[in-house]
Short mmCIF file of C-alpha atoms and ligand atoms in Angstrom, two decimals:
data_model
loop_
_atom_site.label_atom_id
_atom_site.label_comp_id
_atom_site.label_asym_id
_atom_site.label_seq_id
_atom_site.Cartn_x
_atom_site.Cartn_y
_atom_site.Cartn_z
CA UNK A 1 -53.86 13.96 -69.64
CA UNK A 2 -51.95 11.82 -67.15
CA UNK A 3 -48.74 13.24 -65.71
CA UNK A 4 -45.49 11.33 -66.07
CA UNK A 5 -44.77 9.09 -63.07
CA UNK A 6 -41.98 10.55 -60.95
CA UNK A 7 -40.40 7.10 -60.60
CA UNK A 8 -40.13 4.38 -63.22
CA UNK A 9 -39.97 0.80 -61.96
CA UNK A 10 -38.98 -2.18 -64.07
CA UNK A 11 -37.92 -5.69 -63.13
CA UNK A 12 -35.52 -7.73 -65.23
CA UNK A 13 -33.50 -10.80 -64.21
CA UNK A 14 -34.73 -10.43 -60.61
CA UNK A 15 -33.34 -6.88 -60.45
CA UNK A 16 -35.58 -3.90 -59.71
CA UNK A 17 -34.57 -0.75 -61.61
CA UNK A 18 -35.67 2.40 -59.83
CA UNK A 19 -35.35 5.38 -62.19
CA UNK A 20 -36.09 8.84 -60.86
CA UNK A 21 -38.06 10.50 -63.61
CA UNK A 22 -38.12 14.30 -63.41
CA UNK A 23 -35.45 15.06 -66.01
CA UNK A 24 -36.79 18.57 -66.66
CA UNK A 25 -35.93 19.36 -62.99
CA UNK A 26 -32.76 17.27 -63.08
CA UNK A 27 -34.59 14.59 -61.06
CA UNK A 28 -34.84 16.80 -57.96
CA UNK A 29 -36.39 15.08 -54.94
CA UNK A 30 -39.78 16.33 -53.81
CA UNK A 31 -42.17 14.68 -51.32
CA UNK A 32 -43.74 12.55 -54.03
CA UNK A 33 -40.39 11.22 -55.27
CA UNK A 34 -39.29 10.39 -51.72
CA UNK A 35 -42.57 8.56 -51.06
CA UNK A 36 -42.25 6.60 -54.30
CA UNK A 37 -38.64 5.64 -53.51
CA UNK A 38 -39.82 4.41 -50.12
CA UNK A 39 -42.58 2.36 -51.76
CA UNK A 40 -40.08 0.88 -54.21
CA UNK A 41 -37.76 -0.21 -51.39
CA UNK A 42 -40.75 -1.80 -49.61
CA UNK A 43 -41.56 -3.65 -52.81
CA UNK A 44 -37.95 -4.82 -53.13
CA UNK A 45 -37.99 -6.23 -49.62
CA UNK A 46 -41.41 -7.86 -49.78
CA UNK A 47 -41.36 -9.38 -53.26
CA UNK A 48 -39.61 -12.77 -53.39
CA UNK A 49 -39.19 -12.47 -57.15
CA UNK A 50 -36.81 -9.50 -56.71
CA UNK A 51 -33.28 -9.95 -55.31
CA UNK A 52 -31.74 -6.47 -55.57
CA UNK A 53 -32.25 -2.93 -56.84
CA UNK A 54 -30.36 -0.37 -58.91
CA UNK A 55 -31.21 3.32 -58.50
CA UNK A 56 -30.48 5.76 -61.32
CA UNK A 57 -31.77 9.00 -62.86
CA UNK A 58 -33.66 9.54 -66.07
CA UNK A 59 -31.92 11.47 -68.86
CA UNK A 60 -28.30 12.11 -69.67
CA UNK A 61 -27.61 14.97 -67.34
CA UNK A 62 -28.48 14.05 -63.79
CA UNK A 63 -28.72 11.27 -61.27
CA UNK A 64 -30.43 13.65 -58.83
CA UNK A 65 -29.55 17.37 -58.55
CA UNK A 66 -30.75 17.60 -54.96
CA UNK A 67 -33.86 18.17 -52.95
CA UNK A 68 -36.43 20.26 -54.81
CA UNK A 69 -35.35 23.84 -54.10
CA UNK A 70 -38.69 25.21 -55.33
CA UNK A 71 -40.47 23.32 -52.54
CA UNK A 72 -38.04 24.86 -50.00
CA UNK A 73 -39.36 28.34 -50.67
CA UNK A 74 -42.98 27.33 -50.11
CA UNK A 75 -42.27 25.34 -46.92
CA UNK A 76 -42.88 27.11 -43.56
CA UNK A 77 -39.58 28.14 -42.03
CA UNK A 78 -40.18 26.04 -38.90
CA UNK A 79 -40.64 22.88 -40.98
CA UNK A 80 -36.93 22.26 -41.68
CA UNK A 81 -36.32 19.67 -38.97
CA UNK A 82 -39.31 17.60 -40.05
CA UNK A 83 -38.27 17.87 -43.68
CA UNK A 84 -34.81 16.53 -42.86
CA UNK A 85 -36.25 13.71 -40.74
CA UNK A 86 -38.55 12.63 -43.58
CA UNK A 87 -35.64 12.34 -46.00
CA UNK A 88 -33.46 10.67 -43.38
CA UNK A 89 -36.12 7.99 -42.79
CA UNK A 90 -36.31 7.08 -46.47
CA UNK A 91 -32.53 6.97 -46.76
CA UNK A 92 -32.25 4.77 -43.62
CA UNK A 93 -34.68 2.43 -45.29
CA UNK A 94 -32.39 2.16 -48.31
CA UNK A 95 -29.28 1.73 -46.18
CA UNK A 96 -30.93 -0.94 -44.03
CA UNK A 97 -32.65 -2.73 -46.90
CA UNK A 98 -32.35 -6.51 -46.48
CA UNK A 99 -31.56 -6.79 -50.19
CA UNK A 100 -28.68 -5.03 -51.96
CA UNK A 101 -29.15 -1.59 -53.50
CA UNK A 102 -26.57 -0.05 -55.86
CA UNK A 103 -26.52 3.59 -57.02
CA UNK A 104 -25.75 3.95 -60.74
CA UNK A 105 -24.77 7.62 -60.83
CA UNK A 106 -25.25 8.94 -64.34
CA UNK A 107 -24.71 12.70 -64.02
CA UNK A 108 -25.14 15.32 -61.30
CA UNK A 109 -25.43 13.85 -57.81
CA UNK A 110 -25.74 17.02 -55.78
CA UNK A 111 -27.11 17.75 -52.31
CA UNK A 112 -29.86 15.21 -51.61
CA UNK A 113 -28.75 13.39 -54.78
CA UNK A 114 -25.27 12.84 -53.38
CA UNK A 115 -26.90 11.81 -50.10
CA UNK A 116 -29.12 9.34 -51.95
CA UNK A 117 -26.04 7.79 -53.55
CA UNK A 118 -24.32 7.71 -50.14
CA UNK A 119 -27.07 5.68 -48.45
CA UNK A 120 -26.99 2.99 -51.14
CA UNK A 121 -24.80 -0.04 -50.36
CA UNK A 122 -22.24 1.17 -52.91
CA UNK A 123 -21.90 3.47 -55.89
CA UNK A 124 -20.90 3.06 -59.54
CA UNK A 125 -20.61 6.08 -61.82
CA UNK A 126 -20.38 7.17 -65.44
CA UNK A 127 -17.53 9.43 -66.48
CA UNK A 128 -19.83 12.48 -66.64
CA UNK A 129 -20.97 12.07 -63.01
CA UNK A 130 -20.43 14.99 -60.65
CA UNK A 131 -20.76 14.88 -56.90
CA UNK A 132 -21.25 17.76 -54.51
CA UNK A 133 -22.94 19.09 -51.40
CA UNK A 134 -23.75 22.67 -52.47
CA UNK A 135 -26.34 23.35 -49.72
CA UNK A 136 -24.17 26.04 -48.14
CA UNK A 137 -24.74 28.16 -51.27
CA UNK A 138 -28.45 28.09 -50.40
CA UNK A 139 -27.83 29.10 -46.78
CA UNK A 140 -28.58 25.59 -45.50
CA UNK A 141 -26.70 22.36 -44.76
CA UNK A 142 -27.07 18.74 -45.90
CA UNK A 143 -30.04 17.24 -44.04
CA UNK A 144 -30.57 13.76 -45.48
CA UNK A 145 -27.65 12.13 -43.69
CA UNK A 146 -24.81 13.67 -45.72
CA UNK A 147 -23.05 15.21 -42.73
CA UNK A 148 -22.77 11.67 -41.29
CA UNK A 149 -22.25 9.38 -44.28
CA UNK A 150 -19.88 11.54 -46.32
CA UNK A 151 -17.22 11.78 -43.57
CA UNK A 152 -17.59 8.03 -42.93
CA UNK A 153 -16.91 7.26 -46.56
CA UNK A 154 -14.21 9.75 -47.60
CA UNK A 155 -12.90 11.05 -44.25
CA UNK A 156 -13.81 14.13 -42.26
CA UNK A 157 -11.35 16.53 -43.91
CA UNK A 158 -12.40 15.86 -47.49
CA UNK A 159 -16.07 15.83 -46.50
CA UNK A 160 -15.71 19.15 -44.68
CA UNK A 161 -14.01 20.62 -47.76
CA UNK A 162 -16.80 19.47 -50.09
CA UNK A 163 -19.54 20.75 -47.78
CA UNK A 164 -17.82 24.05 -46.91
CA UNK A 165 -16.71 25.00 -50.43
CA UNK A 166 -19.75 23.58 -52.25
CA UNK A 167 -17.32 22.58 -55.00
CA UNK A 168 -18.31 19.61 -57.14
CA UNK A 169 -15.91 16.76 -57.79
CA UNK A 170 -15.85 14.75 -61.00
CA UNK A 171 -16.13 10.97 -61.36
CA UNK A 172 -12.37 10.42 -61.53
CA UNK A 173 -11.83 12.28 -58.25
CA UNK A 174 -14.81 10.51 -56.67
CA UNK A 175 -13.18 7.21 -57.62
CA UNK A 176 -9.79 8.32 -56.30
CA UNK A 177 -11.17 9.17 -52.87
CA UNK A 178 -13.43 6.11 -52.59
CA UNK A 179 -16.77 7.82 -53.04
CA UNK A 180 -17.50 5.53 -55.99
CA UNK A 181 -16.19 2.01 -56.60
CA UNK A 182 -15.90 2.07 -60.40
CA UNK A 183 -16.27 4.49 -63.29
CA UNK A 184 -17.17 3.67 -66.90
CA UNK A 185 -18.61 5.37 -69.96
CA UNK A 186 -22.17 6.67 -69.88
CA UNK A 187 -23.30 3.96 -72.29
CA UNK A 188 -21.75 1.17 -70.19
CA UNK A 189 -23.05 2.26 -66.77
CA UNK A 190 -26.30 0.33 -66.53
CA UNK A 191 -24.69 -2.83 -67.82
CA UNK A 192 -21.85 -2.48 -65.32
CA UNK A 193 -24.39 -2.10 -62.51
CA UNK A 194 -26.40 -5.06 -63.78
CA UNK A 195 -23.34 -7.33 -64.03
CA UNK A 196 -22.28 -6.39 -60.50
CA UNK A 197 -25.77 -7.02 -59.15
CA UNK A 198 -25.97 -10.37 -60.95
CA UNK A 199 -22.82 -11.47 -59.12
CA UNK A 200 -24.30 -10.40 -55.80
CA UNK A 201 -27.72 -11.97 -56.21
CA UNK A 202 -26.18 -15.39 -56.87
CA UNK A 203 -25.01 -15.31 -53.25
CA UNK A 204 -27.11 -16.90 -50.52
CA UNK A 205 -30.00 -14.62 -49.60
CA UNK A 206 -30.01 -14.95 -45.82
CA UNK A 207 -26.24 -14.50 -45.56
CA UNK A 208 -26.47 -11.34 -47.70
CA UNK A 209 -29.13 -10.01 -45.38
CA UNK A 210 -26.97 -10.70 -42.33
CA UNK A 211 -23.96 -9.14 -44.07
CA UNK A 212 -25.79 -5.86 -44.66
CA UNK A 213 -27.00 -5.91 -41.05
CA UNK A 214 -23.48 -6.55 -39.76
CA UNK A 215 -21.80 -3.82 -41.83
CA UNK A 216 -24.49 -1.38 -40.69
CA UNK A 217 -24.10 -2.49 -37.07
CA UNK A 218 -22.63 0.75 -35.82
CA UNK A 219 -25.21 3.01 -37.42
CA UNK A 220 -27.44 4.65 -34.91
CA UNK A 221 -30.47 6.66 -35.97
CA UNK A 222 -29.91 8.91 -32.98
CA UNK A 223 -27.02 11.23 -32.12
CA UNK A 224 -25.46 12.39 -35.39
CA UNK A 225 -28.61 12.19 -37.45
CA UNK A 226 -30.83 13.85 -34.85
CA UNK A 227 -28.24 16.58 -34.49
CA UNK A 228 -28.09 16.99 -38.27
CA UNK A 229 -31.89 17.37 -38.48
CA UNK A 230 -31.76 19.99 -35.69
CA UNK A 231 -28.97 21.95 -37.40
CA UNK A 232 -30.74 21.68 -40.76
CA UNK A 233 -33.89 23.00 -39.08
CA UNK A 234 -31.98 25.98 -37.65
CA UNK A 235 -30.44 26.84 -41.03
CA UNK A 236 -33.79 26.36 -42.76
CA UNK A 237 -35.36 29.05 -40.57
CA UNK A 238 -32.62 31.58 -41.33
CA UNK A 239 -32.62 34.65 -43.56
CA UNK A 240 -29.59 33.18 -45.30
CA UNK A 241 -31.80 30.32 -46.50
CA UNK A 242 -34.46 32.72 -47.79
CA UNK A 243 -31.82 34.65 -49.73
CA UNK A 244 -29.98 31.54 -50.96
CA UNK A 245 -33.10 29.77 -52.20
CA UNK A 246 -34.62 32.92 -53.71
CA UNK A 247 -31.37 33.68 -55.52
CA UNK A 248 -31.21 30.17 -56.99
CA UNK A 249 -34.78 30.38 -58.25
CA UNK A 250 -34.16 33.87 -59.66
CA UNK A 251 -30.98 32.55 -61.32
CA UNK A 252 -28.73 35.10 -59.63
CA UNK A 253 -25.87 35.07 -57.13
CA UNK A 254 -27.02 35.21 -53.48
CA UNK A 255 -26.00 38.18 -51.37
CA UNK A 256 -25.28 37.06 -47.83
CA UNK A 257 -24.53 39.45 -44.95
CA UNK A 258 -20.90 39.29 -43.88
N1 LIG B 301 -34.43 21.69 -57.26
C1 LIG B 301 -35.33 22.20 -58.09
N2 LIG B 301 -35.09 22.46 -59.39
C2 LIG B 301 -33.86 22.19 -59.82
C3 LIG B 301 -32.84 21.65 -59.00
C4 LIG B 301 -33.17 21.40 -57.66
N3 LIG B 301 -32.29 20.88 -56.81
N4 LIG B 301 -31.71 21.50 -59.74
C5 LIG B 301 -32.02 21.91 -60.98
N5 LIG B 301 -33.30 22.33 -61.04
C6 LIG B 301 -34.04 22.85 -62.19
C7 LIG B 301 -33.59 24.25 -62.57
O1 LIG B 301 -34.23 25.21 -61.76
C8 LIG B 301 -34.03 24.30 -64.01
O2 LIG B 301 -35.42 24.51 -64.04
P1 LIG B 301 -36.06 25.56 -65.10
O3 LIG B 301 -35.68 25.01 -66.44
O4 LIG B 301 -37.53 25.47 -64.81
O5 LIG B 301 -35.43 26.89 -64.82
C9 LIG B 301 -33.77 22.87 -64.50
O6 LIG B 301 -33.73 22.06 -63.33
C10 LIG B 301 -32.46 22.72 -65.22
O7 LIG B 301 -31.43 23.21 -64.36
P2 LIG B 301 -30.40 24.37 -64.78
O8 LIG B 301 -29.91 25.02 -63.53
O9 LIG B 301 -31.02 25.26 -65.81
O10 LIG B 301 -29.25 23.50 -65.47
P3 LIG B 301 -27.72 23.87 -65.58
O11 LIG B 301 -27.11 22.86 -66.49
O12 LIG B 301 -27.52 25.31 -65.88
O13 LIG B 301 -27.12 23.64 -64.09
C11 LIG B 301 -26.86 22.44 -62.01
C12 LIG B 301 -27.13 22.34 -63.53
C13 LIG B 301 -27.02 21.05 -61.42
C14 LIG B 301 -25.42 22.95 -61.77
C15 LIG B 301 -27.85 23.43 -61.39
O14 LIG B 301 -29.17 23.07 -61.79
C16 LIG B 301 -27.83 23.46 -59.89
O15 LIG B 301 -26.95 24.07 -59.31
N6 LIG B 301 -28.84 22.85 -59.24
C17 LIG B 301 -29.03 22.90 -57.82
C18 LIG B 301 -28.05 22.02 -57.10
C19 LIG B 301 -28.23 22.16 -55.61
O16 LIG B 301 -28.02 23.20 -55.01
N7 LIG B 301 -28.65 21.06 -55.00
C20 LIG B 301 -28.85 20.98 -53.59
C21 LIG B 301 -30.25 21.25 -53.25
S1 LIG B 301 -30.52 21.09 -51.52
#
């Protein structure tokens, strides 16, 4: 028996649809999913028959509910920094893609899922979408660029609040604060994303490429991102992380020392 592919790829009207396909785990990101996303972005940028990509999640419940928490428990405690760097690299690749990439957020976009949406060129959402950075509940911090991109997009104060409280925000609030550009019904989301992408891919290719490069001009892979990976690594090695992750997997509330 062959296992389901973790990513579904289809091309229609010069648009590549990248659908993360682990609905039973709310499309959580493991190493294989990250690798396949990276391959899909390479395909987008090397295939002349494709002009842009739309990333979404399979099923009705989630875009991506975060990095795979199960894998966190198995990973050696000193591997946190490397883990963050791996995710950061894939997300840089999306952000710096020569061709446009839109996130069509169709449910939970939590932790690494919110960070995946953040590194796309912009975000559209269905009314049932929910955004959050709940890592603190697991005794860790965002490590795939969220500590950098979320403040850039919605301001430091709101970003701090989301990351410190771990409270989710709904699609309407995400729209209000500029985290997403438009919200529509669940049924209309993919068509809205397609129509937007069709407008974009009529534009001249080289100018689009230069536009993305120009808007991303101030992004440096060093400083903030290196610091984030270091801080993620520190939190990943902590007892708080062991308790937070174990509690999630045991479906109970974590007990952290005061
Ligand atoms: N990693 C691994 N598995 C995950 C996951 C993640 N990030 N998010 C959800 N899942 C799994 C659950 O463990 C569950 O698996 P099981 O059926 O084998 O027990 C399945 O997906 C369905 O999730 P469940 O929690 O039962 O759904 P729910 O509707 O009760 O809650 C959420 C939905 C999104 C609120 C909840 O799953 C959640 O809090 N997920 C983690 C979010 C998070 O902390 N993300 C950041 C990670 S760094």
